[in-house]
Structure formats: C-alpha cells, structure tokens
PDB file of C-alpha atoms in Angstrom:
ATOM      1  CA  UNK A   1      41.407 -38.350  11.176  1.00 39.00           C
ATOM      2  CA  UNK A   2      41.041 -36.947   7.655  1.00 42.00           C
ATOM      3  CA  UNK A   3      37.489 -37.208   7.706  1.00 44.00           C
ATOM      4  CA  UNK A   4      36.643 -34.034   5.363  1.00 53.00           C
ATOM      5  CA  UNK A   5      32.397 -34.320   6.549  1.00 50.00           C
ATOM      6  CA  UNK A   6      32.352 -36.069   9.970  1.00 56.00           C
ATOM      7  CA  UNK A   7      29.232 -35.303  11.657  1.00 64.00           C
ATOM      8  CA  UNK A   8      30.032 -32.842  14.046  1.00 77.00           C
ATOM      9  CA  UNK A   9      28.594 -32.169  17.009  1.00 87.00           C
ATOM     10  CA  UNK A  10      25.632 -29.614  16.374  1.00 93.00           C
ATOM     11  CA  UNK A  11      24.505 -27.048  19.145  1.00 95.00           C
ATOM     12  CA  UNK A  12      20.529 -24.880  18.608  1.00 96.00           C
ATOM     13  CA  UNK A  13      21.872 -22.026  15.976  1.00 96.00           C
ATOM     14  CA  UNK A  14      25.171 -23.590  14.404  1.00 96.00           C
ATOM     15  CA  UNK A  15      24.951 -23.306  10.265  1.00 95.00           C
ATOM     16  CA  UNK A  16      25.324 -26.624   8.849  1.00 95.00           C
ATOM     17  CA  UNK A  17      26.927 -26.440   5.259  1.00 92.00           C
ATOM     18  CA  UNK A  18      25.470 -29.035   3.014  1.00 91.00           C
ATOM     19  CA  UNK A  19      28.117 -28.662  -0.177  1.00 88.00           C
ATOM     20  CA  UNK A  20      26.127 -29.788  -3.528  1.00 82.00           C
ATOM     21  CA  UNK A  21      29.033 -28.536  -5.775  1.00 78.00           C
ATOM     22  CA  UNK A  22      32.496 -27.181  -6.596  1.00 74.00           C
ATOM     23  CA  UNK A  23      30.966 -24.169  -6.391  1.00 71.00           C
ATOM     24  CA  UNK A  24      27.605 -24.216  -4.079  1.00 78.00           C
ATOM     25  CA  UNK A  25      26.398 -25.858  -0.850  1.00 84.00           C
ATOM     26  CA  UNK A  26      23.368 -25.594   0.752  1.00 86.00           C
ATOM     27  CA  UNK A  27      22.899 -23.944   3.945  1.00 90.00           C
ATOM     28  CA  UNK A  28      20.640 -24.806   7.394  1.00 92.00           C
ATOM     29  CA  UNK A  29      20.464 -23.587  10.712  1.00 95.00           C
ATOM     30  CA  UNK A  30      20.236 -26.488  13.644  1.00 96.00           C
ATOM     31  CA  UNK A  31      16.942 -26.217  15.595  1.00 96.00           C
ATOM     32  CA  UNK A  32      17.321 -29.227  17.813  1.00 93.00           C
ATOM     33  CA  UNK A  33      16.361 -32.216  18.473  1.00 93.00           C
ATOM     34  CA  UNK A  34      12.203 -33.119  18.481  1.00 88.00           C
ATOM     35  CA  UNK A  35      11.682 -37.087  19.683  1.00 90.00           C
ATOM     36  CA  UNK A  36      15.414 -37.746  19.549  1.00 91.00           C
ATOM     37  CA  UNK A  37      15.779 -36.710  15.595  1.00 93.00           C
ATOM     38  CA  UNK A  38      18.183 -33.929  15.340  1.00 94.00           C
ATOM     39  CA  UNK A  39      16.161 -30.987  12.669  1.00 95.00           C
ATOM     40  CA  UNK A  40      17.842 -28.385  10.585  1.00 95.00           C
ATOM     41  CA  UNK A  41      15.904 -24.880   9.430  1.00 93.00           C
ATOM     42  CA  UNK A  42      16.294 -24.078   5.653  1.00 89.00           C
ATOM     43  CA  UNK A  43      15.573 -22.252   3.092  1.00 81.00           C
ATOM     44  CA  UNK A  44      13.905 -24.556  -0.178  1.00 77.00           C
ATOM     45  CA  UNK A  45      14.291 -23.299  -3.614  1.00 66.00           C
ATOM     46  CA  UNK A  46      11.808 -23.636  -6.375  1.00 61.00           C
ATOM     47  CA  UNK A  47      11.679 -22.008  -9.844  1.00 55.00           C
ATOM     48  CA  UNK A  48       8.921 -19.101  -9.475  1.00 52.00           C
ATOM     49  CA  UNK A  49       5.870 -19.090 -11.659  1.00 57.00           C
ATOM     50  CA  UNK A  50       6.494 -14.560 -11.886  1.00 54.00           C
ATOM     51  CA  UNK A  51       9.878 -13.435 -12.979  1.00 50.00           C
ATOM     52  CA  UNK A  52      12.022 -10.770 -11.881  1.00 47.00           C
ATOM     53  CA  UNK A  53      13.219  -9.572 -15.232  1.00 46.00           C
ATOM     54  CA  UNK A  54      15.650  -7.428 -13.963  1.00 46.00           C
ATOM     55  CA  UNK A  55      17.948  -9.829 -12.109  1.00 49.00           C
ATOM     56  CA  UNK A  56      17.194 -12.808 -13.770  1.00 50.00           C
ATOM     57  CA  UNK A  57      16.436 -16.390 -12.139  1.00 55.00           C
ATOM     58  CA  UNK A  58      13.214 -15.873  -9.569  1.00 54.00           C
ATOM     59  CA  UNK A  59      12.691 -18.473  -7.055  1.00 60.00           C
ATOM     60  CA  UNK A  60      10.115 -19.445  -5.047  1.00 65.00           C
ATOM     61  CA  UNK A  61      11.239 -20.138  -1.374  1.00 75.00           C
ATOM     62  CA  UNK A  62       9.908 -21.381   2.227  1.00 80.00           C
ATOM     63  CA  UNK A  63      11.670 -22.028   5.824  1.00 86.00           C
ATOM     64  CA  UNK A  64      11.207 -25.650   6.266  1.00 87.00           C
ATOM     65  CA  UNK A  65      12.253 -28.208   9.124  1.00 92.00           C
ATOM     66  CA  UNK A  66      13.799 -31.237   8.318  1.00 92.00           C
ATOM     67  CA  UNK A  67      15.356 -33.955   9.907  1.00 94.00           C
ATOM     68  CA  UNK A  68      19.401 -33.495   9.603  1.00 92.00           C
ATOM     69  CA  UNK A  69      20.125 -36.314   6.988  1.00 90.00           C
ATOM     70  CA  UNK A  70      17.413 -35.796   4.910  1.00 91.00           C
ATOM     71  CA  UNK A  71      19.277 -32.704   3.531  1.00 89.00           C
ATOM     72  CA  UNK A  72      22.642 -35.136   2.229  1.00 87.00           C
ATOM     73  CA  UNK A  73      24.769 -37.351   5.037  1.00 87.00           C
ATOM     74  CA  UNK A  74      28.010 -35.063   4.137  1.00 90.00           C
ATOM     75  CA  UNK A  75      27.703 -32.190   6.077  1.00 93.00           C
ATOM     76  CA  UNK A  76      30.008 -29.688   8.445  1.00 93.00           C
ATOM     77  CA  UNK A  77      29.531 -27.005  10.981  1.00 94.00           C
ATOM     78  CA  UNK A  78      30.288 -23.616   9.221  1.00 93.00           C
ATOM     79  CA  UNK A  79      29.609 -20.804  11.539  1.00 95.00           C
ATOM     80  CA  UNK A  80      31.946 -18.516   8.987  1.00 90.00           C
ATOM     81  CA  UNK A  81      31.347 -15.248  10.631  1.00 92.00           C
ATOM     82  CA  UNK A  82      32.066 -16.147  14.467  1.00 94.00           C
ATOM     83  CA  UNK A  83      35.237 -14.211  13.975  1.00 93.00           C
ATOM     84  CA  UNK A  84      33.016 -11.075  12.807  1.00 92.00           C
ATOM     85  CA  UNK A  85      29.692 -11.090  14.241  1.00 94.00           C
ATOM     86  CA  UNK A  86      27.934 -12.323  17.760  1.00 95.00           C
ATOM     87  CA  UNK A  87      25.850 -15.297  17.430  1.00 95.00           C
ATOM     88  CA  UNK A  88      21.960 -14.205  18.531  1.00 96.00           C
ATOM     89  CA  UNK A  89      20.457 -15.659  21.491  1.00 96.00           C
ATOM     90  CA  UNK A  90      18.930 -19.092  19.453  1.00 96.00           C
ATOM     91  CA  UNK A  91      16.215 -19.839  22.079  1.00 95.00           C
ATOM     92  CA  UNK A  92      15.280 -15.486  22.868  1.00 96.00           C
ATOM     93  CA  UNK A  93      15.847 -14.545  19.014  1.00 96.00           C
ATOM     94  CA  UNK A  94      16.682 -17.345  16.313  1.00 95.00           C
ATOM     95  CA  UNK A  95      13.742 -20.352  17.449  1.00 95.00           C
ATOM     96  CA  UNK A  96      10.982 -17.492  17.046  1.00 95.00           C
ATOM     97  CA  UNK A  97      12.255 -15.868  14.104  1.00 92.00           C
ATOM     98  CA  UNK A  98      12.725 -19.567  12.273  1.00 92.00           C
ATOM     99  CA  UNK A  99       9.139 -20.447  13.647  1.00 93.00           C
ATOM    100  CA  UNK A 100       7.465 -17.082  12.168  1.00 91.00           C
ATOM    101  CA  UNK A 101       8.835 -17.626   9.034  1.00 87.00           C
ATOM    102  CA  UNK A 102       7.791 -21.394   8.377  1.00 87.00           C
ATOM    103  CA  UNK A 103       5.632 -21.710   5.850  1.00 79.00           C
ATOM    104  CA  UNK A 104       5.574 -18.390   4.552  1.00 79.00           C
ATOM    105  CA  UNK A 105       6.011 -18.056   0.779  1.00 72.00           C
ATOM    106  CA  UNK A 106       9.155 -15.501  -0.155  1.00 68.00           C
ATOM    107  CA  UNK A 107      10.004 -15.092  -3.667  1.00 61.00           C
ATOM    108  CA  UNK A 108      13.654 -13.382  -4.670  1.00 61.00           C
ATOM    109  CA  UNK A 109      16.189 -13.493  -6.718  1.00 59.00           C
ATOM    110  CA  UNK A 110      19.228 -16.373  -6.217  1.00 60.00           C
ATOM    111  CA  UNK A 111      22.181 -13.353  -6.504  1.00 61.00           C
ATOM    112  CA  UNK A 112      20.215 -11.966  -3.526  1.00 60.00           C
ATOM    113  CA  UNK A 113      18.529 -13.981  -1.425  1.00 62.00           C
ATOM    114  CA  UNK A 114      19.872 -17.652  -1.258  1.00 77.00           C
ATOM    115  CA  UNK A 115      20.045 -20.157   2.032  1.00 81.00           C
ATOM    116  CA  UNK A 116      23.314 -18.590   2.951  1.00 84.00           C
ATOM    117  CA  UNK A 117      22.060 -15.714   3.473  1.00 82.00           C
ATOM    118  CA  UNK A 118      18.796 -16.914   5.070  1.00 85.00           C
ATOM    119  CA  UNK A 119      21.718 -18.853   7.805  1.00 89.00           C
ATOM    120  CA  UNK A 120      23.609 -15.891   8.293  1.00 91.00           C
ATOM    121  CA  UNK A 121      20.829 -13.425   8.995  1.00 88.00           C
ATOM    122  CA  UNK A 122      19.155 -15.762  11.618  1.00 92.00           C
ATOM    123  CA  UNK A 123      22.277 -16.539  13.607  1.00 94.00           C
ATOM    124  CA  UNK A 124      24.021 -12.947  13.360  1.00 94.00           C
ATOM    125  CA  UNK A 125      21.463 -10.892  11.452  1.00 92.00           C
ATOM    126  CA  UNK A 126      23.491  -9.752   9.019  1.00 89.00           C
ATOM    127  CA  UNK A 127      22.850 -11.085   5.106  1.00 83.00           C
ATOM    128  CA  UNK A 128      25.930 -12.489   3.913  1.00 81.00           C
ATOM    129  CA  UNK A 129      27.016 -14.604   1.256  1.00 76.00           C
ATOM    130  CA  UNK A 130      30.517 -15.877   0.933  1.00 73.00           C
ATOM    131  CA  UNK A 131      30.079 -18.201  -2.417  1.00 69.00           C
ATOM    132  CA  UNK A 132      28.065 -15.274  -4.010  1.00 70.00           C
ATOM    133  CA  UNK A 133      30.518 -12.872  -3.648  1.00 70.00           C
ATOM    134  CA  UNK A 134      33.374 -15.238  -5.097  1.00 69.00           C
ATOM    135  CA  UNK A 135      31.282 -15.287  -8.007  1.00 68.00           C
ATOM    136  CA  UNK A 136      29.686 -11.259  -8.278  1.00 67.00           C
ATOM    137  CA  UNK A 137      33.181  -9.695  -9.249  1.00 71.00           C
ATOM    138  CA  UNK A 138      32.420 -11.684 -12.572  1.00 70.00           C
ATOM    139  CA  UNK A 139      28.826 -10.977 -12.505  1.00 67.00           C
ATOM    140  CA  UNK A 140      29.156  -7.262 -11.826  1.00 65.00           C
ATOM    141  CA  UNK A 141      30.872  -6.078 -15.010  1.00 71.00           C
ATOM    142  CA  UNK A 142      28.020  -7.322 -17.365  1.00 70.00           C
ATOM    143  CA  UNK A 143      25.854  -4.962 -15.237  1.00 67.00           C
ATOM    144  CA  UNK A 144      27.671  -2.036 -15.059  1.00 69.00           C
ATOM    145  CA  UNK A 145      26.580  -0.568 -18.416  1.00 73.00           C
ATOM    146  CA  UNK A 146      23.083  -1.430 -17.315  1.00 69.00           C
ATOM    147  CA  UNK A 147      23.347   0.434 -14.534  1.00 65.00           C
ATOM    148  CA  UNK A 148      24.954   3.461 -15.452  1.00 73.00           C
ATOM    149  CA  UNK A 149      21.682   3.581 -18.227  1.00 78.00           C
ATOM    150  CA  UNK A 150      19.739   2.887 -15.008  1.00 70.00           C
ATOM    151  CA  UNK A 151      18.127   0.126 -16.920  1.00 66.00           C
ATOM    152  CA  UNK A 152      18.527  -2.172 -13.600  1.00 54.00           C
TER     153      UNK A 152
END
C-alpha cells in the first residue's frame, strides 16, 4: 500500500516509465525475459557530433536491450494511451520492429523524437509525447515569429 514505484508485473509490450525528474522520465518497452532476466527496449540519448540548427539540441540515439534494473529500480507500468489506441501484436509486430532497429544509429531532435515517443510508436504506432506537449505551449510562442518568416 502506498508504494508510488512497486515493481509491477510486466507483460512483452507494456511501457515502463523510468521518471528521472519533476519534469522527465525515461521511457522502455518490455521485451521479456532472456535466461530468467527480465529486458526492457529503449531508446539511448547522446549529444550528436552534427547539429540541427534549426531546432536546437541534436542527439545521437540507438534501440538498446537492457536488463530491467539497469535503467533505475523505481519504475511503473505506463501504457498512457490504452484508453486511445490498440496495443500491436508484441510477438507479430513490436519484437521485429524493436529487433530491426537495434543498433541502428538515428539522430533527431529531443522536441521530436525522444524515448516516449520511440514507446508509443512501437506499442500503438502512433508518436506521442505527453511530457513534451506539457512543455511545447511554452516553447511554441518563441517560434512563431520564426515561422511566419519561414526561417524554421
């Protein structure tokens, strides 16, 4: 009772929320289990040697397994968009997609590419960020001018 991070049972596809922050957590997607250690998919972040000038921070990102606990011991199931969205088929659709992208290098920009959205568009295929869009109705106005000069 009370327990705010309590280990939850985890089931192929759920999105584990690691939170780092106030403000931020860090997402996953369980894989499974391999030799009785439980492994989460996720997205690593790592300042990019190019720069995308027009949207600021680059980063320079890969799908990686790890086991569960290596990521932080606090963690909670958040499958956020259940209520919105079907969950895909994890063994038909999620496993391969996760498996194709491992190792691959992907650089982007945080605003638009972070490890919630990398959790979201493996187990509903939809990119969606709920912690980025708390924060892009204050982003958005210093942009606006930009774009209406189409300088962005």
């Amino acid at each position: 009772m009370g327990l705010k991070h309590s280990h939850p049972q985890l089931f192929p596809g759920d999105i584990v929320e690691y939170p780092r922050n106030k403000y931020f957590s860090h997402f996953a997607v369980y894989y499974g289990e391999r030799d009785g250690v439980p492994y989460v998919a996720h997205l690593t972040c790592r300042d990019s040697d190019s720069k995308l000038p027009l949207f600021g921070r680059a980063l320079r990102s890969e799908v990686k397994l790890d086991p569960v606990e290596l990521l932080g011991k606090k963690y909670k199931v958040n499958n956020m968009l259940d209520d919105s969205f079907p969950a895909r088929d994890f063994h038909n659709v999620v496993k391969p997609a996760i498996d194709d992208l491992m190792g691959r290098e992907v650089t982007f920009d945080i605003l638009f590419h972070n490890s919630e959205h990398q959790a979201t568009l493996f187990r509903y295929g939809v990119k969606k960020s709920e912690q980025i869009e708390r924060i892009y109705e204050h982003i958005m106005p210093a942009w606006k001018k930009l774009f209406a000069e189409k300088k962005l």
